[in-house]
Each structure stands twice: as C-alpha cells, then as structure tokens.
Coordinates of C-alpha atoms in Angstrom, one line a residue:
M1 CA 164.8 137.5 -12.7
N2 CA 161.4 137.1 -14.3
K3 CA 158.3 138.8 -13.1
T4 CA 156.9 135.7 -11.5
I5 CA 160.0 135.1 -9.3
R6 CA 160.0 138.7 -8.1
R7 CA 156.5 138.8 -7.3
T8 CA 156.9 135.4 -5.2
A9 CA 160.1 136.8 -3.5
A10 CA 158.2 140.0 -2.6
F11 CA 155.3 138.1 -1.3
S12 CA 157.7 135.9 0.8
L13 CA 159.3 138.9 2.2
L14 CA 156.0 140.2 3.2
L15 CA 155.1 136.8 4.9
V16 CA 158.5 136.9 6.9
L17 CA 157.8 140.6 8.0
A18 CA 154.3 139.7 9.2
L19 CA 155.6 136.8 11.1
L20 CA 158.4 138.8 12.8
L21 CA 155.7 141.5 13.6
R22 CA 153.3 138.8 15.0
V23 CA 156.2 137.2 17.0
S24 CA 157.2 140.7 18.4
W25 CA 153.5 141.4 19.4
V26 CA 153.1 138.1 21.1
Q27 CA 156.2 138.5 23.1
E28 CA 155.8 142.3 24.0
V29 CA 151.9 142.7 24.3
D30 CA 150.2 139.3 24.5
G31 CA 153.1 138.1 26.5
K32 CA 152.7 140.6 29.1
A33 CA 148.9 140.2 29.3
L34 CA 149.4 136.6 29.7
A35 CA 152.1 137.2 32.3
D36 CA 149.7 139.4 34.4
D37 CA 146.6 137.4 33.9
Q38 CA 145.2 136.6 37.4
Y39 CA 144.7 133.0 36.3
N40 CA 148.4 132.3 35.3
R41 CA 149.4 129.7 37.6
R42 CA 153.0 130.9 37.5
N43 CA 151.9 134.1 38.9
L44 CA 150.0 132.3 41.8
I45 CA 153.1 130.1 42.4
A46 CA 155.3 133.3 42.6
Q47 CA 153.0 134.9 45.0
Y48 CA 153.0 132.2 47.5
A49 CA 156.9 131.3 47.1
N50 CA 158.0 133.4 50.0
P51 CA 156.8 134.6 53.5
F52 CA 154.3 137.4 53.3
G53 CA 154.5 140.8 54.8
D54 CA 152.1 141.6 57.5
I55 CA 149.0 143.7 58.5
I56 CA 150.0 145.5 61.8
V57 CA 147.6 146.4 64.6
G58 CA 148.8 148.3 67.5
G59 CA 152.4 147.8 66.5
R60 CA 152.1 144.0 66.2
P61 CA 151.4 141.7 63.4
V62 CA 147.9 140.0 63.3
T63 CA 149.0 138.0 60.3
G64 CA 151.9 135.6 59.5
S65 CA 153.1 132.8 57.1
A66 CA 153.4 129.2 57.4
R67 CA 155.1 126.6 55.1
T68 CA 153.0 124.0 53.5
S69 CA 153.7 120.6 51.9
S70 CA 152.2 121.7 48.5
P71 CA 154.6 121.3 45.5
D72 CA 153.5 124.6 44.1
F73 CA 152.6 126.9 46.9
T74 CA 155.4 127.0 49.4
Y75 CA 153.7 129.2 52.0
K76 CA 150.1 130.2 53.1
R77 CA 148.7 133.1 55.3
T78 CA 148.0 132.7 58.9
Y79 CA 146.2 134.8 61.3
T80 CA 146.5 135.8 64.8
D81 CA 143.0 136.2 66.4
G82 CA 141.5 135.6 63.0
P83 CA 137.8 136.1 63.9
L84 CA 138.7 139.4 65.9
Y85 CA 140.3 141.0 63.0
A86 CA 138.6 139.5 60.0
A87 CA 136.6 142.6 59.2
V88 CA 139.8 144.5 59.0
T89 CA 142.2 142.1 57.3
G90 CA 139.9 140.1 55.0
R91 CA 141.3 136.9 53.7
L92 CA 144.1 135.7 51.7
S93 CA 143.3 132.2 50.3
Q94 CA 145.2 130.1 47.9
V95 CA 141.9 129.0 46.3
Y96 CA 139.3 131.7 47.1
G97 CA 141.4 134.8 46.6
A98 CA 142.0 137.9 48.6
N99 CA 139.7 140.7 49.7
Q100 CA 139.7 144.0 51.9
L101 CA 143.3 144.9 53.1
E102 CA 144.7 141.7 51.9
G103 CA 143.2 142.3 48.5
I104 CA 144.0 145.9 48.2
Y105 CA 147.7 145.6 49.3
Q106 CA 148.3 142.1 47.9
G107 CA 151.2 143.2 45.7
V108 CA 153.0 144.9 48.6
L109 CA 152.4 142.0 51.0
N110 CA 153.7 139.4 48.5
G111 CA 156.5 141.5 47.0
T112 CA 155.2 141.6 43.5
D113 CA 154.4 145.4 43.7
S114 CA 157.0 147.3 41.6
R115 CA 157.7 149.4 44.6
T116 CA 158.9 146.5 46.5
R117 CA 161.4 145.4 43.8
S118 CA 164.9 146.4 43.1
L119 CA 166.4 146.8 39.7
L120 CA 168.2 143.4 40.2
D121 CA 164.7 142.0 41.1
V122 CA 163.3 143.2 37.9
L123 CA 166.2 142.1 35.7
T124 CA 166.1 138.5 37.2
G125 CA 162.3 138.4 37.4
R126 CA 162.3 137.8 41.1
T127 CA 159.7 139.2 43.5
G128 CA 160.8 141.8 46.0
K129 CA 161.0 141.9 49.7
P130 CA 157.4 141.9 51.0
G131 CA 156.1 145.1 52.7
D132 CA 153.8 145.6 55.5
V133 CA 150.4 147.5 56.1
L134 CA 150.1 149.5 59.2
T135 CA 146.4 150.1 60.5
T136 CA 144.9 152.6 62.8
I137 CA 143.0 149.9 64.8
D138 CA 143.2 150.2 68.4
P139 CA 143.3 146.4 69.8
A140 CA 141.6 147.5 73.1
V141 CA 138.7 149.1 71.2
Q142 CA 138.6 146.2 68.8
K143 CA 138.5 143.5 71.6
A144 CA 135.8 145.5 73.5
A145 CA 133.5 145.8 70.4
Y146 CA 134.1 142.0 69.5
N147 CA 133.4 140.8 73.2
G148 CA 130.4 142.9 73.4
L149 CA 128.7 141.7 70.1
G150 CA 129.7 138.2 71.2
N151 CA 127.5 135.6 69.1
K152 CA 125.0 138.2 68.0
N153 CA 124.4 139.3 64.4
G154 CA 125.8 143.0 64.5
A155 CA 128.6 145.4 63.8
A156 CA 130.4 148.1 65.6
V157 CA 132.7 151.1 64.4
A158 CA 134.7 153.4 66.4
I159 CA 136.4 156.5 65.0
D160 CA 138.7 159.2 66.3
P161 CA 136.8 162.3 65.3
Q162 CA 139.8 164.6 65.1
T163 CA 141.8 162.4 62.8
G164 CA 139.4 160.1 61.1
N165 CA 141.3 157.1 62.3
V166 CA 139.1 154.1 62.5
L167 CA 139.8 152.6 65.9
A168 CA 137.6 149.3 65.5
M169 CA 135.7 147.6 62.8
V170 CA 134.0 144.6 63.8
S171 CA 131.4 142.4 62.3
T172 CA 129.8 139.2 64.0
P173 CA 129.2 136.5 63.8
S174 CA 132.9 136.4 62.3
Y175 CA 134.9 133.8 60.7
D176 CA 138.7 132.6 60.8
P177 CA 140.6 133.4 57.5
S178 CA 143.2 130.9 58.5
K179 CA 140.6 128.0 57.9
I180 CA 140.3 128.9 54.3
A181 CA 143.9 130.1 53.5
G182 CA 145.2 126.9 52.1
G183 CA 144.1 124.5 49.3
S184 CA 143.4 121.4 51.4
K185 CA 140.1 119.5 51.6
A186 CA 139.7 121.0 55.2
D187 CA 140.0 124.4 53.7
A188 CA 137.4 123.6 51.2
R189 CA 135.0 122.1 53.9
A190 CA 135.5 125.4 56.0
W191 CA 134.7 127.5 53.0
Q192 CA 131.6 125.5 52.3
R193 CA 130.5 125.8 56.0
Y194 CA 131.1 129.6 55.9
S195 CA 129.2 130.0 52.6
D196 CA 126.2 127.9 53.8
D197 CA 125.8 129.6 57.1
K198 CA 122.7 131.6 57.2
S199 CA 124.3 134.2 59.5
Q200 CA 126.7 135.1 56.6
P201 CA 129.9 135.2 58.7
M202 CA 132.1 136.4 55.7
S203 CA 129.9 139.4 55.2
N204 CA 131.3 142.6 56.6
R205 CA 128.2 144.3 58.2
A206 CA 130.2 147.2 59.6
L207 CA 131.2 148.4 56.0
R208 CA 129.5 146.4 53.2
Q209 CA 126.1 146.1 54.5
T210 CA 123.3 148.9 54.8
Y211 CA 120.3 148.9 57.4
P212 CA 117.6 151.3 58.1
P213 CA 119.2 153.5 60.9
G214 CA 115.9 154.1 62.7
S215 CA 115.9 156.9 65.3
T216 CA 119.7 157.6 65.1
F217 CA 118.9 159.3 61.7
K218 CA 116.9 161.9 63.9
L219 CA 120.4 163.5 64.4
V220 CA 120.7 164.3 60.7
V221 CA 117.1 165.7 60.6
A222 CA 117.8 167.8 63.7
A223 CA 121.0 169.0 62.1
A224 CA 119.2 170.0 58.9
A225 CA 116.6 172.0 61.0
L226 CA 119.1 173.9 63.0
Q227 CA 121.6 174.6 60.1
D228 CA 118.7 175.7 58.0
G229 CA 117.2 178.0 60.6
L230 CA 113.7 176.1 60.7
Y231 CA 114.4 176.2 64.4
S232 CA 117.0 178.5 66.1
S233 CA 117.9 176.4 69.2
I234 CA 117.4 173.0 70.5
D235 CA 115.3 174.6 73.3
Q236 CA 112.8 176.3 70.9
P237 CA 109.4 174.6 70.9
T238 CA 108.5 172.9 67.6
N239 CA 105.4 172.8 65.6
S240 CA 104.5 169.1 66.3
P241 CA 101.1 167.5 66.9
N242 CA 100.8 164.2 68.8
P243 CA 99.9 162.0 67.2
Y244 CA 100.9 163.2 63.7
T245 CA 98.9 162.3 60.6
L246 CA 101.1 161.4 57.7
P247 CA 100.4 163.8 55.0
G248 CA 98.0 162.7 52.4
T249 CA 96.9 159.7 54.5
V250 CA 94.7 158.8 57.5
S251 CA 97.6 157.0 59.2
Q252 CA 98.5 158.3 62.5
L253 CA 102.3 158.3 63.7
T254 CA 102.6 157.8 67.4
N255 CA 105.4 157.6 69.9
E256 CA 106.8 154.6 71.6
N257 CA 106.1 156.0 75.1
P258 CA 102.6 157.3 75.1
A259 CA 103.4 159.5 78.2
A260 CA 106.5 161.2 76.7
P261 CA 106.0 165.1 76.4
C262 CA 106.3 165.0 72.5
E263 CA 103.7 167.5 71.5
N264 CA 105.5 170.6 70.3
A265 CA 108.6 169.4 72.0
S266 CA 111.9 171.1 71.6
I267 CA 114.7 169.4 69.6
S268 CA 116.5 168.5 72.9
T269 CA 113.3 167.1 74.5
A270 CA 112.4 165.1 71.3
L271 CA 115.9 163.7 71.2
E272 CA 115.9 162.8 74.9
Y273 CA 112.5 161.0 74.5
S274 CA 113.1 159.9 70.9
C275 CA 109.8 161.5 69.7
N276 CA 108.8 160.0 66.2
T277 CA 106.1 162.7 65.7
V278 CA 108.6 165.7 66.0
F279 CA 111.0 164.5 63.4
A280 CA 108.6 163.1 61.0
K281 CA 106.8 166.5 60.9
M282 CA 110.2 168.1 60.9
A283 CA 111.4 166.4 57.8
V284 CA 108.2 167.3 56.0
D285 CA 108.6 171.0 57.1
L286 CA 112.2 171.0 55.7
G287 CA 111.4 169.1 52.5
Q288 CA 113.2 166.1 51.1
D289 CA 115.9 168.4 49.3
K290 CA 117.2 169.9 52.5
V291 CA 117.2 166.6 54.4
K292 CA 118.9 165.0 51.5
A293 CA 121.4 167.8 51.4
M294 CA 122.3 167.3 55.0
A295 CA 122.6 163.6 54.7
D296 CA 124.8 163.9 51.6
A297 CA 127.0 166.2 53.6
F298 CA 127.4 163.7 56.3
G299 CA 128.4 161.1 53.6
F300 CA 125.3 159.5 52.4
D301 CA 125.0 158.7 48.7
S302 CA 128.6 158.6 48.1
S303 CA 129.5 155.8 45.9
E304 CA 133.3 156.0 46.4
L305 CA 133.9 155.9 50.2
D306 CA 137.1 154.3 50.5
I307 CA 138.9 153.7 53.9
P308 CA 140.6 152.1 51.8
V309 CA 138.2 149.2 51.6
R310 CA 135.1 150.6 49.7
A311 CA 132.1 151.1 52.0
A312 CA 128.5 150.3 50.6
Q313 CA 126.7 153.4 49.6
S314 CA 124.4 154.8 52.4
V315 CA 121.2 156.0 50.9
Y316 CA 118.7 158.8 51.4
P317 CA 115.8 158.3 49.0
T318 CA 114.2 161.0 46.5
K319 CA 111.1 161.3 44.6
M320 CA 108.7 160.2 47.4
P321 CA 105.4 161.4 48.6
K322 CA 105.4 163.4 51.8
S323 CA 104.0 160.4 53.7
S324 CA 107.2 158.7 53.0
L325 CA 109.4 161.9 53.5
A326 CA 107.8 161.9 57.1
Q327 CA 108.9 158.3 57.5
T328 CA 112.4 159.2 56.6
G329 CA 112.6 161.7 59.4
I330 CA 112.7 158.7 61.7
G331 CA 115.3 156.8 59.7
Q332 CA 112.7 154.5 58.2
F333 CA 111.1 154.0 54.7
D334 CA 114.0 153.6 52.1
V335 CA 116.8 155.2 54.3
R336 CA 119.8 152.9 54.6
A337 CA 123.0 153.4 56.3
T338 CA 126.2 151.3 57.1
P339 CA 127.4 151.4 60.6
L340 CA 130.4 153.3 59.3
Q341 CA 128.1 156.0 58.1
M342 CA 126.4 156.6 61.3
A343 CA 129.7 156.7 63.1
M344 CA 130.7 159.4 60.7
V345 CA 127.6 161.3 61.5
V346 CA 128.5 161.3 65.2
S347 CA 132.1 161.9 64.5
A348 CA 131.3 165.3 62.7
I349 CA 129.0 166.4 65.6
A350 CA 131.8 165.6 68.1
D351 CA 134.4 167.6 66.3
G352 CA 132.7 170.8 65.9
G353 CA 130.9 170.0 62.6
K354 CA 133.9 168.9 60.6
L355 CA 133.9 165.5 58.9
M356 CA 137.3 163.9 58.7
A357 CA 137.7 161.2 56.1
P358 CA 137.7 157.9 57.8
H359 CA 140.6 155.5 57.2
M360 CA 141.9 152.4 58.7
V361 CA 145.5 152.4 57.2
S362 CA 148.1 154.8 58.5
E363 CA 151.0 153.7 56.5
V364 CA 152.2 151.2 53.8
T365 CA 156.0 150.3 53.9
D366 CA 158.4 148.3 51.8
G367 CA 160.4 145.3 53.0
D368 CA 162.9 147.5 54.6
G369 CA 160.3 149.7 56.6
K370 CA 160.4 152.7 54.4
A371 CA 157.1 154.4 53.8
L372 CA 155.6 153.8 50.2
R373 CA 152.5 155.7 51.2
T374 CA 151.2 157.5 54.4
F375 CA 147.7 158.5 55.1
D376 CA 147.4 162.0 57.0
P377 CA 144.2 163.3 58.5
K378 CA 142.0 164.9 55.7
Q379 CA 138.7 166.8 56.1
T380 CA 136.1 166.0 53.6
S381 CA 133.3 168.4 54.5
Q382 CA 131.8 170.8 57.1
P383 CA 128.2 169.4 57.3
I384 CA 127.2 171.7 60.1
S385 CA 128.6 174.9 61.9
E386 CA 130.4 174.6 65.1
H387 CA 127.4 176.3 66.8
T388 CA 124.9 173.6 65.5
A389 CA 127.4 171.0 66.6
Q390 CA 127.6 172.4 70.1
Q391 CA 123.9 172.5 70.3
L392 CA 123.4 168.8 69.1
R393 CA 126.1 167.6 71.6
Q394 CA 124.3 169.3 74.3
A395 CA 121.1 167.5 73.3
M396 CA 122.9 164.2 72.9
V397 CA 124.3 164.6 76.5
S398 CA 120.8 164.9 77.8
V399 CA 119.9 161.6 76.0
I400 CA 122.7 160.0 78.1
Q401 CA 122.0 161.7 81.4
K402 CA 118.3 161.4 81.6
G403 CA 116.9 160.1 78.3
T404 CA 116.8 156.9 76.4
G405 CA 120.6 156.3 76.5
T406 CA 121.5 156.0 80.2
N407 CA 123.2 152.6 80.0
A408 CA 126.2 154.5 78.2
Q409 CA 126.9 156.8 81.1
I410 CA 130.6 157.0 82.0
P411 CA 131.6 158.6 85.2
G412 CA 133.7 161.8 84.7
V413 CA 133.5 161.8 81.0
E414 CA 131.2 163.8 78.6
V415 CA 129.1 161.2 76.7
G416 CA 126.4 162.2 74.1
G417 CA 124.3 159.6 72.3
K418 CA 121.3 158.5 70.4
T419 CA 119.4 155.3 70.6
G420 CA 117.6 153.8 67.7
T421 CA 115.1 150.7 67.1
A422 CA 114.7 150.2 63.2
Q423 CA 111.8 148.3 61.8
H424 CA 112.2 146.2 58.7
G425 CA 110.7 143.3 56.9
V426 CA 107.5 142.8 55.2
D427 CA 104.9 144.8 57.2
N428 CA 107.9 145.4 59.8
G429 CA 107.4 141.7 60.6
E430 CA 111.2 141.0 61.3
K431 CA 112.7 141.7 64.7
P432 CA 114.0 145.3 64.8
Y433 CA 117.6 146.4 64.7
A434 CA 118.9 147.9 67.8
W435 CA 121.2 151.0 67.2
F436 CA 123.3 153.1 69.4
V437 CA 125.4 156.0 68.2
S438 CA 127.5 158.0 70.7
Y439 CA 130.7 160.1 71.4
A440 CA 132.7 160.4 74.5
K441 CA 135.2 163.2 75.4
D442 CA 137.6 163.2 78.4
S443 CA 139.0 166.1 80.5
S444 CA 142.3 166.0 78.3
G445 CA 140.2 166.6 75.2
K446 CA 140.6 163.0 73.9
Q447 CA 137.5 161.9 71.8
V448 CA 135.9 158.9 70.2
A449 CA 132.7 158.3 68.1
V450 CA 131.0 155.0 68.1
A451 CA 128.2 153.3 66.2
V452 CA 126.8 149.9 67.1
M453 CA 124.1 148.0 65.4
V454 CA 122.6 144.7 66.7
D455 CA 120.4 142.2 65.1
D456 CA 119.8 139.7 67.6
P457 CA 117.3 137.0 66.3
D458 CA 117.1 135.4 69.8
A459 CA 116.0 138.5 71.7
V460 CA 112.4 138.9 72.7
R461 CA 110.8 141.5 70.5
S462 CA 109.6 143.7 73.3
E463 CA 113.1 143.8 75.0
I464 CA 115.0 144.8 71.8
S465 CA 116.1 148.5 72.2
G466 CA 119.2 150.5 71.6
N467 CA 119.7 151.3 75.1
G468 CA 119.5 147.6 76.2
L469 CA 121.3 145.7 73.5
A470 CA 123.7 148.4 71.9
A471 CA 124.5 150.9 74.4
P472 CA 126.5 148.7 76.9
I473 CA 128.7 147.7 73.9
A474 CA 129.3 151.3 72.8
K475 CA 130.1 152.1 76.5
A476 CA 132.8 149.5 76.6
M477 CA 134.3 150.7 73.4
M478 CA 134.5 154.2 74.5
Q479 CA 136.1 153.2 77.9
A480 CA 138.6 151.3 75.9
A481 CA 139.4 154.4 73.5
L482 CA 139.7 156.8 76.3
K483 CA 141.5 154.1 78.6
S484 CA 139.0 155.1 81.4
S485 CA 137.8 152.5 84.0

C-alpha cells in the first residue's frame, strides 16, 4: 500500500471516529438537553396527557383535572374556589406556564418527577403516577380573610406562632386560575383582561409585594429598645419631646392625636396611642445599626425566604441621615415589608421571642400517598428574649383593650395588636395603607398571629385607619383560627 493510500485511509478513519463521537454526543448530551428543554412540545404533551395530582387544603383538594378536546393536551387544570386559593396555589396554564405551588411542584403533580416514576416507567419513557401537595392552610381562616377583604386591594396572612404553619394567605382582588388554564380563545381573553387590570389581580400582595409598614414597625423599634437596654421596661418614661424636631432639620414631627399624652411617654403608652414622636426619637437614640439588626433578626433583608414560594425581600434601609432614621422609627422613609413579614414579627412576639420558619406545605406525596418530603417546624432565630416578648405582649394587649385597636377585641381571648397607617406616594399624595397586626391566644394555649394590609382607593382619606379597615378582618381571622364565636 503506497503512502498516499495509507494517509487517505487514516484520514477516513479519523472522519468516521469523529462522526461516531458527534453522534454519541448528540444522542447522550444534546439529546437529553433537547428532551428536557421547557419549549419541547413533546414534554408539554406528556405533562398534560394524564390527570394531575392535587393541592390539598384542609384534607380536601382545591384543584382538579378536566378532559379537553385538544388533539395535543388531553387534560387541563381546574380549580375549586379558584379566587379564594389563588394566592396559595398559583396557576397551571397550558399557554402561560405555572407559578407558586403549581410551579414548584409541577413535576410531582404531573408525574414527571423522578421520585414518582417506577423503573418500568423510566424504561418505557412513561410518566409516573402524579402525587399531591398537602398545605397547612386552614379553610376557615382563609375564607375569613378573603370575605373580609372583599373587593378591596389588600392582603392578609395568618401564622401559627408555635409551628410556623401558614394558616391563611390571601391577596385581593384575586383571579380565577381556571379561566386561563387552557389554550382556547376564551383563556387568551381572560389572560389579557387580568393583565390589563390596573388592580393587578394576578399579583400576590401577601407574599410578593412590599409596602411601608407604618406604625406596625414601632413593634420592631420597641423590641430593639427593650432588648438593647435603652429602656428597662415598657412602663419606664422615655426621653421624647412633643413635637420632635427631626435631626439636622427644622421639620417638626407631630402625632395624629394632638391630645395624646406622648411627651416622654412610656413604650406602653406610646404603643397604645401610637405616638410618632416617641418612636422616631427612639430610633435615633438606638442608631440605625441596632434597629437594622433587630429588623433583620425578625426576617427583614432576607433574599431567600421560601415558604416554599419565595417571598419578596422586606427592607430596612442603611446609610441615611438621622432625619431619615427618625422616619424609619415609624415605618416610613424607605422601610418596606410584605404582609408575611409583619405576621412573622407578631408571631415571634407571641411565641416568647422565637421565630419559627413560616411554611405553607406540610407534606409532598407520591401517587400512592407515600411521603416524598415532610416539613417539620423549624426555629430560624430568637430575635428577642422571652422577657422582652412578654413585655411587648402586655403593651399590645393595652392597644386592644383601651388604645387604637379596640375593633379587634374578642371576649374571653387574649388579643394583642398594633395599628398602622402608612403614607406613600410623591409628597405622601396617595391614600395611605391601613395596617393591622395582632396575635390571639385562648385559654387552651392555642395561638395565631395575623397581619392585614388594606389599600382601599375608594375610602375617604380621613376615614382610613388600621382600626377601622383592617382590624375587623384580623378579628374574623383570629376567631376562625381559634374556633371562637
């Protein structure tokens, strides 16, 4: 064999080997990537080929499956009381995708998760038997929150302080995920209608939106003052002028009620009358590092708060002048919080200073009911001591019994709370948010912590208050949680 033929043969062999390597790469690597691609229509067809597993509330499914006339997608998702539970379930749409619990556990719910597939399923390329997602939501508390908010823009969250179980998660106005679950023209029109709605019904205000918390943040400042030793008890007089001149300015901060005894008021009296001057001065006396440390201990500034749906990051600002620091003491300036975050603050106070990780899923199961994962109570931090928590509860009870939160009183039940009216917009030109945070504890020791935020554009500005708009909703939620009448 001459030299030219040998070289040609060797080059041809190299080409064959390269081709074999490329084919193997395409089949083993690129093939898997293509198969797993979210836009692979075969994957979508497989996901909708069988009935789905369900999201369970109070032992009953709030989701379902219905046959379609589509040649590709055999089934679509249905929802029982869709608007009531939309902030919990999220959506599962053939066209617009999935989010919240539907998105996080999509593989389990449609049987494509490896944990739901048997060896035979894997060998034959079939999907497994769909599993279920069991939530911690209490239907009675959820309905109380939803009915209380009605058509108002707002949100409500309820937490069991001892376990971290989320008992209610409501955002209004809501939407019906069933209306956008399919691929019809009617689904497209519903999606467009929801998307164009200025009230943003598909936004989760309870979990994914942040707001100035207003006077409810005074609980965090009071906790920092007591824990740091700035004041030894809730009954000790504070060093608080009335009015209070913001440091470095000539601007005077006053109180909503001119007749309130806010000058040098104790923490208890200042919470009872919601004295702005006391907590603005207190924040300055503490300094921003100490206030921020306390806020962060309660969960602010965490970018990875998953319940398991990720919450928006609540924020306590830094690098600000003392005049702005004073405003943060009353939950203004750039302080931002989700309703979930403020429920967490009250939850820790209610449970002796322990902050339990909030979660709204108790168990994920396979198609045979076998647990794939369980979520046990877990303590995330201890923002305050038991003694500080006890003092704050005592002051919060005074707010309900004789202060600004009387609309949340429940006979025979210990109720503590804090109202808030948060200004916002350019030059505070928008109508304020009405806040109410509270806890309730019955004689058996059963507890619940609640946060309610109402943004009512139709309300008369002078009539917007946490006690007037938000407290009755919180009361109904607490009664439902404690099963009291």
